[in-house]
mmCIF file of C-alpha atoms in Angstrom:
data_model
loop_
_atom_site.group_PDB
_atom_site.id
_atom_site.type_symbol
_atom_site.label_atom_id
_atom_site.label_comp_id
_atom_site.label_asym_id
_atom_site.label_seq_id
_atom_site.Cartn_x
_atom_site.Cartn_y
_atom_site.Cartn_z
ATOM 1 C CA UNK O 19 28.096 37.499 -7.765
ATOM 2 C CA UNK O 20 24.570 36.435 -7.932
ATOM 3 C CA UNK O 21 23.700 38.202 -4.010
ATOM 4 C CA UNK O 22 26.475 40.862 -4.042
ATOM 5 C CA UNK O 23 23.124 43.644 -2.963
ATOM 6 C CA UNK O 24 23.240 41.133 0.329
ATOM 7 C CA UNK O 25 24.299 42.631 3.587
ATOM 8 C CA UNK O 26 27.836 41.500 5.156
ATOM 9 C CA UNK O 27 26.773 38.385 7.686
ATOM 10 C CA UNK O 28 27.921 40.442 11.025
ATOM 11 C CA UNK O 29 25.068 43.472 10.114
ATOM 12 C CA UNK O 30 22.221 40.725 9.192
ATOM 13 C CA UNK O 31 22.873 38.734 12.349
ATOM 14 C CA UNK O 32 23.082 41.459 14.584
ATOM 15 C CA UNK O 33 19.542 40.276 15.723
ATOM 16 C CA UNK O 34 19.690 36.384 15.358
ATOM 17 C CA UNK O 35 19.716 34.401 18.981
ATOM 18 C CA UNK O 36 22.250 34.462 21.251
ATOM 19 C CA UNK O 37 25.389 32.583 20.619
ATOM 20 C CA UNK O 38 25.554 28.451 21.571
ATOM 21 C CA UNK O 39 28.423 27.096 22.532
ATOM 22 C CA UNK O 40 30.718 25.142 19.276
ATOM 23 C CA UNK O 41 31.002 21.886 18.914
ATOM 24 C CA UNK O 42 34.150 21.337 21.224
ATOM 25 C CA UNK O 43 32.731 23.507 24.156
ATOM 26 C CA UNK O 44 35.405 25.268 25.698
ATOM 27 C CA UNK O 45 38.451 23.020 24.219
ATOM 28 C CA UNK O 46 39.096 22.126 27.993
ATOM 29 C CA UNK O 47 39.978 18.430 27.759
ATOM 30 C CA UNK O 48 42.044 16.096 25.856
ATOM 31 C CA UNK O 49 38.585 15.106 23.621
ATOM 32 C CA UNK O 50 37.438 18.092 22.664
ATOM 33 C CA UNK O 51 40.819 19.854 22.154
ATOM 34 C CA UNK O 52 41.331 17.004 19.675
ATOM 35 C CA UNK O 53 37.504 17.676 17.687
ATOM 36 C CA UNK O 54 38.900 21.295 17.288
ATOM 37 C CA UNK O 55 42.133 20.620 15.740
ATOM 38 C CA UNK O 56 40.311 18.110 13.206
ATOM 39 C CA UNK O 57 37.939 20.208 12.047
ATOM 40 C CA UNK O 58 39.185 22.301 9.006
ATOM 41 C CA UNK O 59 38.423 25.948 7.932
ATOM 42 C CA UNK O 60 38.290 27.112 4.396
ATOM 43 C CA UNK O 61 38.404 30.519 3.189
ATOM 44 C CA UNK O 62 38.359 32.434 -0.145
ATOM 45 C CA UNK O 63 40.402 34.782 1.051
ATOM 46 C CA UNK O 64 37.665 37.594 0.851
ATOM 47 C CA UNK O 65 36.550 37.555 4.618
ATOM 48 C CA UNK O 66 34.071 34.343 3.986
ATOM 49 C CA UNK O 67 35.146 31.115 6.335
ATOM 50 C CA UNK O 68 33.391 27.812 5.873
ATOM 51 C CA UNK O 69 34.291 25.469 9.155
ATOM 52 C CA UNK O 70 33.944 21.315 8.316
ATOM 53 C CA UNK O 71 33.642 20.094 12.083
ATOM 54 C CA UNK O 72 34.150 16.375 11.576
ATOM 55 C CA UNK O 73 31.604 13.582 13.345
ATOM 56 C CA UNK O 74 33.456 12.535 16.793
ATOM 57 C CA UNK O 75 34.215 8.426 16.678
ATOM 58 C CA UNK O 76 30.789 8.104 18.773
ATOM 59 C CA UNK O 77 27.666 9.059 18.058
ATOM 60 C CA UNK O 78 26.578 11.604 20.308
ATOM 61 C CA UNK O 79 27.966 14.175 18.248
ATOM 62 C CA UNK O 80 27.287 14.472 13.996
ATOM 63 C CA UNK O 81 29.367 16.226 11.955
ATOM 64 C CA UNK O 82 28.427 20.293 11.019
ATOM 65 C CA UNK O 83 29.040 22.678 8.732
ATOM 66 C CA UNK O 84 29.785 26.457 9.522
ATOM 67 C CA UNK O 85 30.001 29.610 7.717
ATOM 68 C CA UNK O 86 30.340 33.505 8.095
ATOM 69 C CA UNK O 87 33.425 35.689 9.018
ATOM 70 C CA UNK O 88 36.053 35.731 10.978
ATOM 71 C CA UNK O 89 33.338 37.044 13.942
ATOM 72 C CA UNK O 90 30.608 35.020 13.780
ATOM 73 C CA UNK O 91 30.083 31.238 12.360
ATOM 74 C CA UNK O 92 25.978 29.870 11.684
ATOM 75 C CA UNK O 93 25.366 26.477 11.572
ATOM 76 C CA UNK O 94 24.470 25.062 8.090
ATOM 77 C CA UNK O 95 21.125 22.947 7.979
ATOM 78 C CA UNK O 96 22.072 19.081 7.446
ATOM 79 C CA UNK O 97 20.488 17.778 4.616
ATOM 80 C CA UNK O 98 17.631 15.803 5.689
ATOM 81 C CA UNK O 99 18.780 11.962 5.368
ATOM 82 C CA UNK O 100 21.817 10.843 7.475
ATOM 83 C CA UNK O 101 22.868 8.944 4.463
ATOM 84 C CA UNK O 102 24.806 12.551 3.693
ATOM 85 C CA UNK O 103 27.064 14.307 5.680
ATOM 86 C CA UNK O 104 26.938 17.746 6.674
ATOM 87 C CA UNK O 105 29.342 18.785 3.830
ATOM 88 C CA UNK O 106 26.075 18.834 1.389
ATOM 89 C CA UNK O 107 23.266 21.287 1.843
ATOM 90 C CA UNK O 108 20.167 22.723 1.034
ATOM 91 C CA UNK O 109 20.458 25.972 -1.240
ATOM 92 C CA UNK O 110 17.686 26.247 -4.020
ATOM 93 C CA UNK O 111 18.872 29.160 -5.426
ATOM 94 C CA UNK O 112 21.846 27.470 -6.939
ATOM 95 C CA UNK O 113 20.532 24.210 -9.156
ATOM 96 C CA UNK O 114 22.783 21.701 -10.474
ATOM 97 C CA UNK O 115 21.161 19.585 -13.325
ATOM 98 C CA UNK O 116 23.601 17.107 -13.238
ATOM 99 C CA UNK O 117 22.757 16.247 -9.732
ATOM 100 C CA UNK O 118 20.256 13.207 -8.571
ATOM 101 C CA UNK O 119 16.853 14.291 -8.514
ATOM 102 C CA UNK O 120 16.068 11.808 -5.904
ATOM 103 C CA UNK O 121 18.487 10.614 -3.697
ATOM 104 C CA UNK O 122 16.906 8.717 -0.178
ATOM 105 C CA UNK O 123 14.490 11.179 -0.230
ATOM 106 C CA UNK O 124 16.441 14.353 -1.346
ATOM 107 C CA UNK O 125 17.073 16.317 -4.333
ATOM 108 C CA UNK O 126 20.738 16.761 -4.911
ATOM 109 C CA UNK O 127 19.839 18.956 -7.994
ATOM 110 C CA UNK O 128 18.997 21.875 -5.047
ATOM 111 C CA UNK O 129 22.033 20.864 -2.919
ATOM 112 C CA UNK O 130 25.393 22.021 -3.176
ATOM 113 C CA UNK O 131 28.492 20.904 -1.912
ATOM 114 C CA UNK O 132 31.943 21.694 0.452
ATOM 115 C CA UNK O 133 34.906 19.034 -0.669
ATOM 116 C CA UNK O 134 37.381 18.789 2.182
ATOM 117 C CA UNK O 135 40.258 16.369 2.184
ATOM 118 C CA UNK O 136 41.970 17.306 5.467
ATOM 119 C CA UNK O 137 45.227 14.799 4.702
ATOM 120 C CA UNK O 138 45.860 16.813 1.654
ATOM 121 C CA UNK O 139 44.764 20.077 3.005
ATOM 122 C CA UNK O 140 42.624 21.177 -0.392
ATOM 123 C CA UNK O 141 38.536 22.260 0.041
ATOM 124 C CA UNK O 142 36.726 24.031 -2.612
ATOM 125 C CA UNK O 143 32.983 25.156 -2.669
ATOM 126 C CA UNK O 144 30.589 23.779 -5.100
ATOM 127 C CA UNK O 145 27.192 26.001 -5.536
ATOM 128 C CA UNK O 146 24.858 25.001 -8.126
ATOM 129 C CA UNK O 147 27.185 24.114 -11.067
ATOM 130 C CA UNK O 148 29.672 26.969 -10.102
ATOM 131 C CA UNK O 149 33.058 25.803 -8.343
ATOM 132 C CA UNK O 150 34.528 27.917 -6.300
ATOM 133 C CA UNK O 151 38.788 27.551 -5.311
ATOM 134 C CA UNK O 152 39.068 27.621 -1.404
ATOM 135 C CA UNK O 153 42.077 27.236 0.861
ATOM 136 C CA UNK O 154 42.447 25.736 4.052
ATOM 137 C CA UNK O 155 44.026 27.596 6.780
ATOM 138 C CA UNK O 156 46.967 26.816 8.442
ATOM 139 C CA UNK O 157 46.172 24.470 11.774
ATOM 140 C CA UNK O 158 47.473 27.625 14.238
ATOM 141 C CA UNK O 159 45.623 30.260 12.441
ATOM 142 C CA UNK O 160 42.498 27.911 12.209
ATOM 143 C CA UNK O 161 42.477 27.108 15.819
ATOM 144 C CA UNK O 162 42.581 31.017 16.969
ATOM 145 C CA UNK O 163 39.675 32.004 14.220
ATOM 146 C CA UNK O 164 37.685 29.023 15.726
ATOM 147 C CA UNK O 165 38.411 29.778 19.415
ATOM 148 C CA UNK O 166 37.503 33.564 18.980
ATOM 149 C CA UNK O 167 34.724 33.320 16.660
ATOM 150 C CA UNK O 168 30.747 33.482 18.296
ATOM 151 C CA UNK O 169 28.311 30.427 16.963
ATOM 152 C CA UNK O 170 24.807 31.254 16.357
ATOM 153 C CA UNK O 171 21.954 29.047 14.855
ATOM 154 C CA UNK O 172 20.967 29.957 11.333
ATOM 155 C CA UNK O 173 19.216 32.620 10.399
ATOM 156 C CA UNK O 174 16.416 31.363 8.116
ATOM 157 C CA UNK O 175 13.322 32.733 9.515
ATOM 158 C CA UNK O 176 10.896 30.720 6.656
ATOM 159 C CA UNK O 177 10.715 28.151 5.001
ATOM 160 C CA UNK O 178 8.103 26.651 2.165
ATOM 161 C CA UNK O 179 4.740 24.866 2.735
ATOM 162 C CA UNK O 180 2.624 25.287 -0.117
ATOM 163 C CA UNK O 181 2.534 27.206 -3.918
ATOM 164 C CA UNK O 182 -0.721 27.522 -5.185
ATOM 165 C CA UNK O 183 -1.362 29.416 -9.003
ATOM 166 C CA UNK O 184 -4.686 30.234 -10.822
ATOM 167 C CA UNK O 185 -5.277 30.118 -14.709
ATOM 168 C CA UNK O 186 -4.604 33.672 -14.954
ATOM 169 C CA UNK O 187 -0.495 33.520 -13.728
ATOM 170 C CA UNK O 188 -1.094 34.604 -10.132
ATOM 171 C CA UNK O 189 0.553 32.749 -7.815
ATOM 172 C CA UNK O 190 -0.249 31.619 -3.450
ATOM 173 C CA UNK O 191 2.183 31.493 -1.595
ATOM 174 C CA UNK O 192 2.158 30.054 2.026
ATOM 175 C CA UNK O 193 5.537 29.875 4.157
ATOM 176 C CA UNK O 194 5.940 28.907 7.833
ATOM 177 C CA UNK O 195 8.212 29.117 10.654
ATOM 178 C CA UNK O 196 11.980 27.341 9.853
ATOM 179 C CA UNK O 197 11.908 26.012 12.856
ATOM 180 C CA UNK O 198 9.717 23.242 14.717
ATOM 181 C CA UNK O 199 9.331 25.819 17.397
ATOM 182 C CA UNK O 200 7.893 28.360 14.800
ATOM 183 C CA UNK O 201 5.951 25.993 12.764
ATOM 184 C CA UNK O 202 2.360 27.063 12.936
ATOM 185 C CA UNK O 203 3.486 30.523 12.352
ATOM 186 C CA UNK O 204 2.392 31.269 8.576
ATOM 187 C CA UNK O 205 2.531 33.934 5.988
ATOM 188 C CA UNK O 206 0.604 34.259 2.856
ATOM 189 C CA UNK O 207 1.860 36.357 -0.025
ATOM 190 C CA UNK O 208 -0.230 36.443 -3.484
ATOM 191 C CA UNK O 209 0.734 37.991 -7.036
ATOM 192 C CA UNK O 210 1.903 37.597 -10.372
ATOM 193 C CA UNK O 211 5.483 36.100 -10.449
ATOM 194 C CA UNK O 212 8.374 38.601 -9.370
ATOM 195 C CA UNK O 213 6.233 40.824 -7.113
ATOM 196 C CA UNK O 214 4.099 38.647 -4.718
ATOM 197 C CA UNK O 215 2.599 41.034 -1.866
ATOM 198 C CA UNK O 216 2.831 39.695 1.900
ATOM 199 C CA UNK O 217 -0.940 39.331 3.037
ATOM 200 C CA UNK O 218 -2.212 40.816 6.623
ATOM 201 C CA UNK O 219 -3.541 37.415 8.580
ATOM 202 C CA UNK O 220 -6.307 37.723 10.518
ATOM 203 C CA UNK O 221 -6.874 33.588 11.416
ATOM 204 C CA UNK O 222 -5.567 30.493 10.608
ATOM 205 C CA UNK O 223 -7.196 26.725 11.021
ATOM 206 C CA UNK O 224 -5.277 23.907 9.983
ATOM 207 C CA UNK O 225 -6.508 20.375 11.137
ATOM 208 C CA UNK O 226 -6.962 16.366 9.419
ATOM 209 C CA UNK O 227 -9.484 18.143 6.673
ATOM 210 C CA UNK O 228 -6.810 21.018 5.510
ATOM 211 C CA UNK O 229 -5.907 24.554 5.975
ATOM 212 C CA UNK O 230 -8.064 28.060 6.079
ATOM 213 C CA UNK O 231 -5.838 30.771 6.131
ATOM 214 C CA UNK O 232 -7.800 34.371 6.485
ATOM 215 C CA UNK O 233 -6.167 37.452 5.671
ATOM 216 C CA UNK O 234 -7.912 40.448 5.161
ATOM 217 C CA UNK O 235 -8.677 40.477 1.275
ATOM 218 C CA UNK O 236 -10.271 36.905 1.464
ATOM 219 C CA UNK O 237 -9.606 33.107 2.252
ATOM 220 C CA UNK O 238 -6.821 30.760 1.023
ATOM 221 C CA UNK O 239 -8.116 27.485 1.251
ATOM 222 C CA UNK O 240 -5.754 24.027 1.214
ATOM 223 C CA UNK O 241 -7.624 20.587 1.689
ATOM 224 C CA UNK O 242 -5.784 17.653 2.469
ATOM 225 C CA UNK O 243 -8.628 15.843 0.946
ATOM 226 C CA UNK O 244 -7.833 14.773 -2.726
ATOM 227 C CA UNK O 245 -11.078 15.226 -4.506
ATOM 228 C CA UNK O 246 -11.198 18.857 -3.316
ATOM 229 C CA UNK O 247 -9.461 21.524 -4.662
ATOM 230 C CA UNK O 248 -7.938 24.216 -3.466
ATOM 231 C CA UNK O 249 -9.668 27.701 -3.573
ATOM 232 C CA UNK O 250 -9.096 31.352 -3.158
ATOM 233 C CA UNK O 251 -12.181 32.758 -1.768
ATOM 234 C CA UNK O 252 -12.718 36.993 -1.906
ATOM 235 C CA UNK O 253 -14.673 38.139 0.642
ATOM 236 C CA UNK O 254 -17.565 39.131 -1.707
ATOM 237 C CA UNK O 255 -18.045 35.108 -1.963
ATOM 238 C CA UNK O 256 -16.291 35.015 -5.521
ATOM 239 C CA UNK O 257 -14.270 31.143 -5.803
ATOM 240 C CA UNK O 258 -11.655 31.111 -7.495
ATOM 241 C CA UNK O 259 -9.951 27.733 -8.410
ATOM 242 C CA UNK O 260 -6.524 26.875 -7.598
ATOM 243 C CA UNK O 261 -3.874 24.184 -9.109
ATOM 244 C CA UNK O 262 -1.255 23.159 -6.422
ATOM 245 C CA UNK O 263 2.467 23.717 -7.655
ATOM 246 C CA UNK O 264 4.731 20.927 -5.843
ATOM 247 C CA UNK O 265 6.232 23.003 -3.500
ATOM 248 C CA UNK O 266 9.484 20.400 -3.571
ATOM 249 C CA UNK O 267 10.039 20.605 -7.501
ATOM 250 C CA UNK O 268 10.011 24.380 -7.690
ATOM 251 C CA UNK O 269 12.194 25.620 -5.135
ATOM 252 C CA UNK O 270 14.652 27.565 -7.697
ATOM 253 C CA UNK O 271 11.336 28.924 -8.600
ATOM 254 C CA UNK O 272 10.215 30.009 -5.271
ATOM 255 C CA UNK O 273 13.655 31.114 -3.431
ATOM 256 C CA UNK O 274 14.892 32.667 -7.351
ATOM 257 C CA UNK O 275 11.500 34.165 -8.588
ATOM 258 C CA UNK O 276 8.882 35.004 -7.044
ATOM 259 C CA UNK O 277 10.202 37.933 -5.096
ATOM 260 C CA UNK O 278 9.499 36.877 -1.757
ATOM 261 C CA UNK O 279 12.870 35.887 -0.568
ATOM 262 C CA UNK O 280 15.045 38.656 -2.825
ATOM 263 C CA UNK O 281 18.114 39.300 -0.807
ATOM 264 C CA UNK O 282 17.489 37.040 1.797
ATOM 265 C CA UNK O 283 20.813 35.033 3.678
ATOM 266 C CA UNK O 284 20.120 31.408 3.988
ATOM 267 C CA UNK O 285 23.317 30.795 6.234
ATOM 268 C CA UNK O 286 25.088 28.679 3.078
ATOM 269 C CA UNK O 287 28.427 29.000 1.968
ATOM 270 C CA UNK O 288 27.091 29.812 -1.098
ATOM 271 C CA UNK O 289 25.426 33.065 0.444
ATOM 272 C CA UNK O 290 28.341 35.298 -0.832
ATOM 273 C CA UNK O 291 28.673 33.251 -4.291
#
């Protein structure tokens, strides 16, 4: 397994935000008895679960994706166009090069896949260009897993806003808060690939001309403006020039190899894979 060194998902979430309630609420009515019972729950019959919870026939409720142990279920991101359902997300350490690169917006290349076909009761996992066998439980044992389990929100912490590198190999990296909550919260790590360094901040501006952010070893500039570059600025005044990396066309890059996110849980089903 490519994350074997990670934690089991019960001692990693230990911390993470108090549990919401599922999809179905407390399965009190007719409705929401009859959401649980449709939504499946695969297993591969080493302690991981992956829960489909189909989209109700209105739309005040879109479908979701779970995944953890038999204790505790996160919620998958969606994937960022509602042209795909919760069954595909986000995971750029796995990369599929068969997959579209753009796709209303998205990259299915970074995306992997759950295939459920509840009428034939078969799922199996897809991460990357790895398939992985999965069986659906049985509708009784399904039902108590899902009525006794806890739901919590995912635990990403970060997520990527820019990837800067010089002509020597050294690399910028800014990340900020996952969610929209945490959003101006940013960290800066710098460093050659495999062993970027977290920086200490001491101030951050970001407005309509760019981003300044200050850490204690010098000044990470970002303009928005296109006829400026980007510079790294040591506090003895020295410039040094930067060349932006797409941040969008190297995530395998960033989540795989720069170091920063080594043994980090994204809350996938392909966490354990």
């Amino acid at each position: 397994m490519l994350f074997q060194h990670i934690l089991p998902v019960a001692a990693l979430l230990a911390a993470s935000p108090a549990a919401v309630e599922p999809p179905w609420g407390k399965a009190e009515n007719l409705g929401q008895r009859m959401h649980l019972e449709a939504t499946s729950v695969c297993t591969d019959g080493k302690g991981h679960y992956v829960v489909s919870v189909p989209r109700e026939d209105t739309d005040e409720l879109e479908d979701r994706l779970y995944y953890g142990d038999a204790k505790i279920l996160v919620e998958v991101p969606r994937p960022r166009t509602r042209n795909l359902s919760a069954t595909t997300f986000l995971d750029p350490r796995f990369f599929n090069p068969a997959g579209t690169a753009d796709y209303d917006g998205v990259d299915l290349r970074v995306h992997s896949q759950l295939a459920v076909d509840a009428k034939e009761r078969t799922c199996s996992l897809r991460c990357g260009e790895r398939k992985v066998a999965l069986e659906m439980l049985p509708g009784t044992e399904a039902r108590e897993l899902l009525r006794k389990a806890a739901y919590v929100p995912n635990p990403q912490k970060f997520a990527p806003h820019a990837l800067l590198r010089d002509s020597e190999g050294t690399y910028y990296y800014v990340d900020k808060g996952f969610t929209p909550a945490e959003s101006r919260n940013f960290r800066v790590f710098i460093g050659p690939r495999g062993d970027l360094k977290p920086q200490k901040m001491t101030n951050v501006v970001a407005d309509s001309e760019g981003e300044i952010f200050t850490t204690k070893k010098g000044q990470l500039r970002l303009v928005i403006d296109r006829a400026q570059k980007p510079l790294w600025i040591e506090k003895a005044r020295k410039e040094v020039e930067l060349r932006n990396v797409p941040v969008e066309q190297n995530l395998p890059l960033i989540y795989n190899e720069l170091g920063v996110y080594t043994g980090i849980r994204l809350g996938t089903p392909c966490d354990d894979q």
